PDB file of C-alpha atoms in Angstrom:
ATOM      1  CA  UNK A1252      22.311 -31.673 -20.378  1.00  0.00           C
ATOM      2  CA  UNK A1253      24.328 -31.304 -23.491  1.00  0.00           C
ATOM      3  CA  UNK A1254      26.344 -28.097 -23.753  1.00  0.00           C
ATOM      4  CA  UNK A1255      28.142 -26.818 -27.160  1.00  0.00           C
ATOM      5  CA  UNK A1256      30.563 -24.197 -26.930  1.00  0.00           C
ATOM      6  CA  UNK A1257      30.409 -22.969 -30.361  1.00  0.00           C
ATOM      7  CA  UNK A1258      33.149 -23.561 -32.254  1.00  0.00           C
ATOM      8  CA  UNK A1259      35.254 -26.306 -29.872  1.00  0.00           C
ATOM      9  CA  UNK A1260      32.566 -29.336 -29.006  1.00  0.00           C
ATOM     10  CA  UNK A1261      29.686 -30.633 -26.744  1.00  0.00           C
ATOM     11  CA  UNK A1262      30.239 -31.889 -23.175  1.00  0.00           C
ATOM     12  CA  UNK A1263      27.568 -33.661 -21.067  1.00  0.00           C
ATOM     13  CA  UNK A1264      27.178 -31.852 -17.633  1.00  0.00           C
ATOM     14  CA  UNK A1265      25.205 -33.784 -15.043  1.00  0.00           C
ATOM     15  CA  UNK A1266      22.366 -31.762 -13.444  1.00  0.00           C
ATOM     16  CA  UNK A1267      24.342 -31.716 -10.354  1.00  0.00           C
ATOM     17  CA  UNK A1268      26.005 -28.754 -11.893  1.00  0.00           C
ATOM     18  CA  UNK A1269      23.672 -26.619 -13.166  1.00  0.00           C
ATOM     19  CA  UNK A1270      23.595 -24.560  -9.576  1.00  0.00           C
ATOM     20  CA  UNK A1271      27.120 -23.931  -9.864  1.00  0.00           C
ATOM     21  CA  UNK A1272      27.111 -22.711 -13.705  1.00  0.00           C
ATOM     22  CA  UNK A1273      24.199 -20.456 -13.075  1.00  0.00           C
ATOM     23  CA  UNK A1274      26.262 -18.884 -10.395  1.00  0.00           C
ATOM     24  CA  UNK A1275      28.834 -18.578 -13.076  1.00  0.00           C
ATOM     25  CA  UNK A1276      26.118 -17.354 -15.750  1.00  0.00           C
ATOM     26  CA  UNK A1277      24.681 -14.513 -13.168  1.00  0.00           C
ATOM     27  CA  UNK A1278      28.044 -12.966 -12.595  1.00  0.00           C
ATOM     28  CA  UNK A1279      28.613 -13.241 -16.072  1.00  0.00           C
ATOM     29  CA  UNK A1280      25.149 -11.204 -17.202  1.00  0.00           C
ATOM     30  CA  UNK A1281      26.243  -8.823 -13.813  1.00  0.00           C
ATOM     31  CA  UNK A1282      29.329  -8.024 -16.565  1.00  0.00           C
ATOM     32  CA  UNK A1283      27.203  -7.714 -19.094  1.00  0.00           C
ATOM     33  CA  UNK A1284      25.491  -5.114 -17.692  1.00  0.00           C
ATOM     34  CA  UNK A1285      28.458  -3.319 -16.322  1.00  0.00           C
ATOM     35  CA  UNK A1286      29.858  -2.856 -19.986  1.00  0.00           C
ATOM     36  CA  UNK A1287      33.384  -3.455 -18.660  1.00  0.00           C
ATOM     37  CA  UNK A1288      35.386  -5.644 -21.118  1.00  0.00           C
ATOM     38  CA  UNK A1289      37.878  -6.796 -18.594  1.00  0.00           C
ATOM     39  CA  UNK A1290      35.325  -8.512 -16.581  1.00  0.00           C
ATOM     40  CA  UNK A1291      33.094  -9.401 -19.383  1.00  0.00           C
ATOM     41  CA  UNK A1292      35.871 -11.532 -20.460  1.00  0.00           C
ATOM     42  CA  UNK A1293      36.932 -12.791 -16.986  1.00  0.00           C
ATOM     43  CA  UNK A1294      33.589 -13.964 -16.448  1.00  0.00           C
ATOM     44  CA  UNK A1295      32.964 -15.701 -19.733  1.00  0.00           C
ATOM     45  CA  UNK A1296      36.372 -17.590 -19.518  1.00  0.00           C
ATOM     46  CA  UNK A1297      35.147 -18.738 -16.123  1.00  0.00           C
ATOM     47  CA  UNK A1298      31.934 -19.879 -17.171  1.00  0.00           C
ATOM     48  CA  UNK A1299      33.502 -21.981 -20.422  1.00  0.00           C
ATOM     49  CA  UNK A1300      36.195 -22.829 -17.712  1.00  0.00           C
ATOM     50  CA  UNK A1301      33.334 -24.426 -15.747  1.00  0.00           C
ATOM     51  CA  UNK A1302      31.842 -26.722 -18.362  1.00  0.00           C
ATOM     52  CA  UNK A1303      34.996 -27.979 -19.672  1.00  0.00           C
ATOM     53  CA  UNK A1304      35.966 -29.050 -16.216  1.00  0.00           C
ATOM     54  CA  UNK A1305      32.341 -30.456 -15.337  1.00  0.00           C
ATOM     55  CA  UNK A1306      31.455 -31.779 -18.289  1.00  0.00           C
ATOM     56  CA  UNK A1307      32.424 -34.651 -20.546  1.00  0.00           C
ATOM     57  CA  UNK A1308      33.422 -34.074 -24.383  1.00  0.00           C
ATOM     58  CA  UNK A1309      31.242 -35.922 -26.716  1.00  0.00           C
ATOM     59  CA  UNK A1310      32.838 -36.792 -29.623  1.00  0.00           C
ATOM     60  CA  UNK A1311      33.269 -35.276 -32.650  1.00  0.00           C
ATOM     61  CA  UNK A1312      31.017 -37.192 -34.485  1.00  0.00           C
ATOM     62  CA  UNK A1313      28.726 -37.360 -31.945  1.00  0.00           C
ATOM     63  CA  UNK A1314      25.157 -36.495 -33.477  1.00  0.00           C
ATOM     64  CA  UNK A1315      23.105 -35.186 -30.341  1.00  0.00           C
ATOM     65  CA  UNK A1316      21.205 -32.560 -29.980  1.00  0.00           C
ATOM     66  CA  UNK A1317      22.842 -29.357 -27.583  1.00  0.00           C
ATOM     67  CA  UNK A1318      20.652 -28.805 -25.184  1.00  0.00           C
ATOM     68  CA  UNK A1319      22.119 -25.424 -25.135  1.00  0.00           C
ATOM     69  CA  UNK A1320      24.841 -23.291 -26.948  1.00  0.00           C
ATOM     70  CA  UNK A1321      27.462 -21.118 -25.369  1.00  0.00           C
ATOM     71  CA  UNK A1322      29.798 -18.374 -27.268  1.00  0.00           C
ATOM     72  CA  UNK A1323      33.139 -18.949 -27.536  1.00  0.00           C
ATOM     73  CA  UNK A1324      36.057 -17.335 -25.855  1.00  0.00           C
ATOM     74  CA  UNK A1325      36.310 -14.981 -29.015  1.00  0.00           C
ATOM     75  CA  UNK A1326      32.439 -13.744 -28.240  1.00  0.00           C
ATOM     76  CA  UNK A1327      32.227  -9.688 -27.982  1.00  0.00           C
ATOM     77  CA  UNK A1328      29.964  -8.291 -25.401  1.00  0.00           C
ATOM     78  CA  UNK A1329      27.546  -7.397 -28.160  1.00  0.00           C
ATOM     79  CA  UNK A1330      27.106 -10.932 -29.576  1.00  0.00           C
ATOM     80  CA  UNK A1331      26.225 -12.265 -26.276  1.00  0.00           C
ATOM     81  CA  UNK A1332      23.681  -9.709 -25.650  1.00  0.00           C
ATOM     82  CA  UNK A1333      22.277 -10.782 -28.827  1.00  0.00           C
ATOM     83  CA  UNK A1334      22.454 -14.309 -28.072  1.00  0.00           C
ATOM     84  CA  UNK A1335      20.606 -13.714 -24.331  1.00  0.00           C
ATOM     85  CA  UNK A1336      17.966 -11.240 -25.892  1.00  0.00           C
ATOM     86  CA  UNK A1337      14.319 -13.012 -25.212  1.00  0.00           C
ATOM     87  CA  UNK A1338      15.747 -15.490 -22.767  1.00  0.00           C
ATOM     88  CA  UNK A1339      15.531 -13.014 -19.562  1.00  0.00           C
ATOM     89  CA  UNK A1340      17.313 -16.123 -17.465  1.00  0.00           C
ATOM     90  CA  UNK A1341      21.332 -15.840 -18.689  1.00  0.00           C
ATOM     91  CA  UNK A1342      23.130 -18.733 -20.670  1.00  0.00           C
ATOM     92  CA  UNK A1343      21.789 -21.507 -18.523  1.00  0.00           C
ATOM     93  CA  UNK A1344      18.049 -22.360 -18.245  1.00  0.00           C
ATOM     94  CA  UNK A1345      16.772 -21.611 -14.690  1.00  0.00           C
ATOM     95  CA  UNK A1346      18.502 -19.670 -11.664  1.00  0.00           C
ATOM     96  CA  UNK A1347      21.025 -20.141  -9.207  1.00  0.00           C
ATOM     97  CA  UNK A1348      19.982 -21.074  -5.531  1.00  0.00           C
TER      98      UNK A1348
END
């Protein structure tokens, strides 16, 4: 799957990972929900954290489709409410096990 955080890159993470970053995406809805700021932001920084460890960078003239796009560090609670309204599932397609 091919992962863009918006305004740094793309990085290929193998499927293997997807358990593990939904984990990350459900605590980081859990924040969402909370309103706190603190741990909205502690939980998106773990989440980016994740893919940039888990995933490899494309390049940057790579020209493949993301898969999915993430906010960046930068994102306000708001915008990422925005971005998850419809989807009903967090970030990353499907749920963690």
């Amino acid at each position: 799957m091919i992962m863009r955080i918006m305004g740094e890159g793309q990085f290929r993470v193998g499927d293997e990972h997807l358990n593990r970053l939904n984990q990350l995406d459900d605590e980081l809805l859990a924040a969402l929900d909370s309103g706190d700021e603190k741990v909205f932001r502690a939980k998106l920084g773990n989440l980016l954290t994740a893919v940039r460890e888990l995933g490899t960078p494309l390049p940057d003239d790579s020209l493949e489709p993301s898969d999915l796009i993430l906010p960046d560090d930068g994102a306000t609670i708001d915008q990422v409410r925005e971005l998850l309204l419809g989807e009903g599932e967090g970030i990353i397609p499907g749920f963690a096990e």
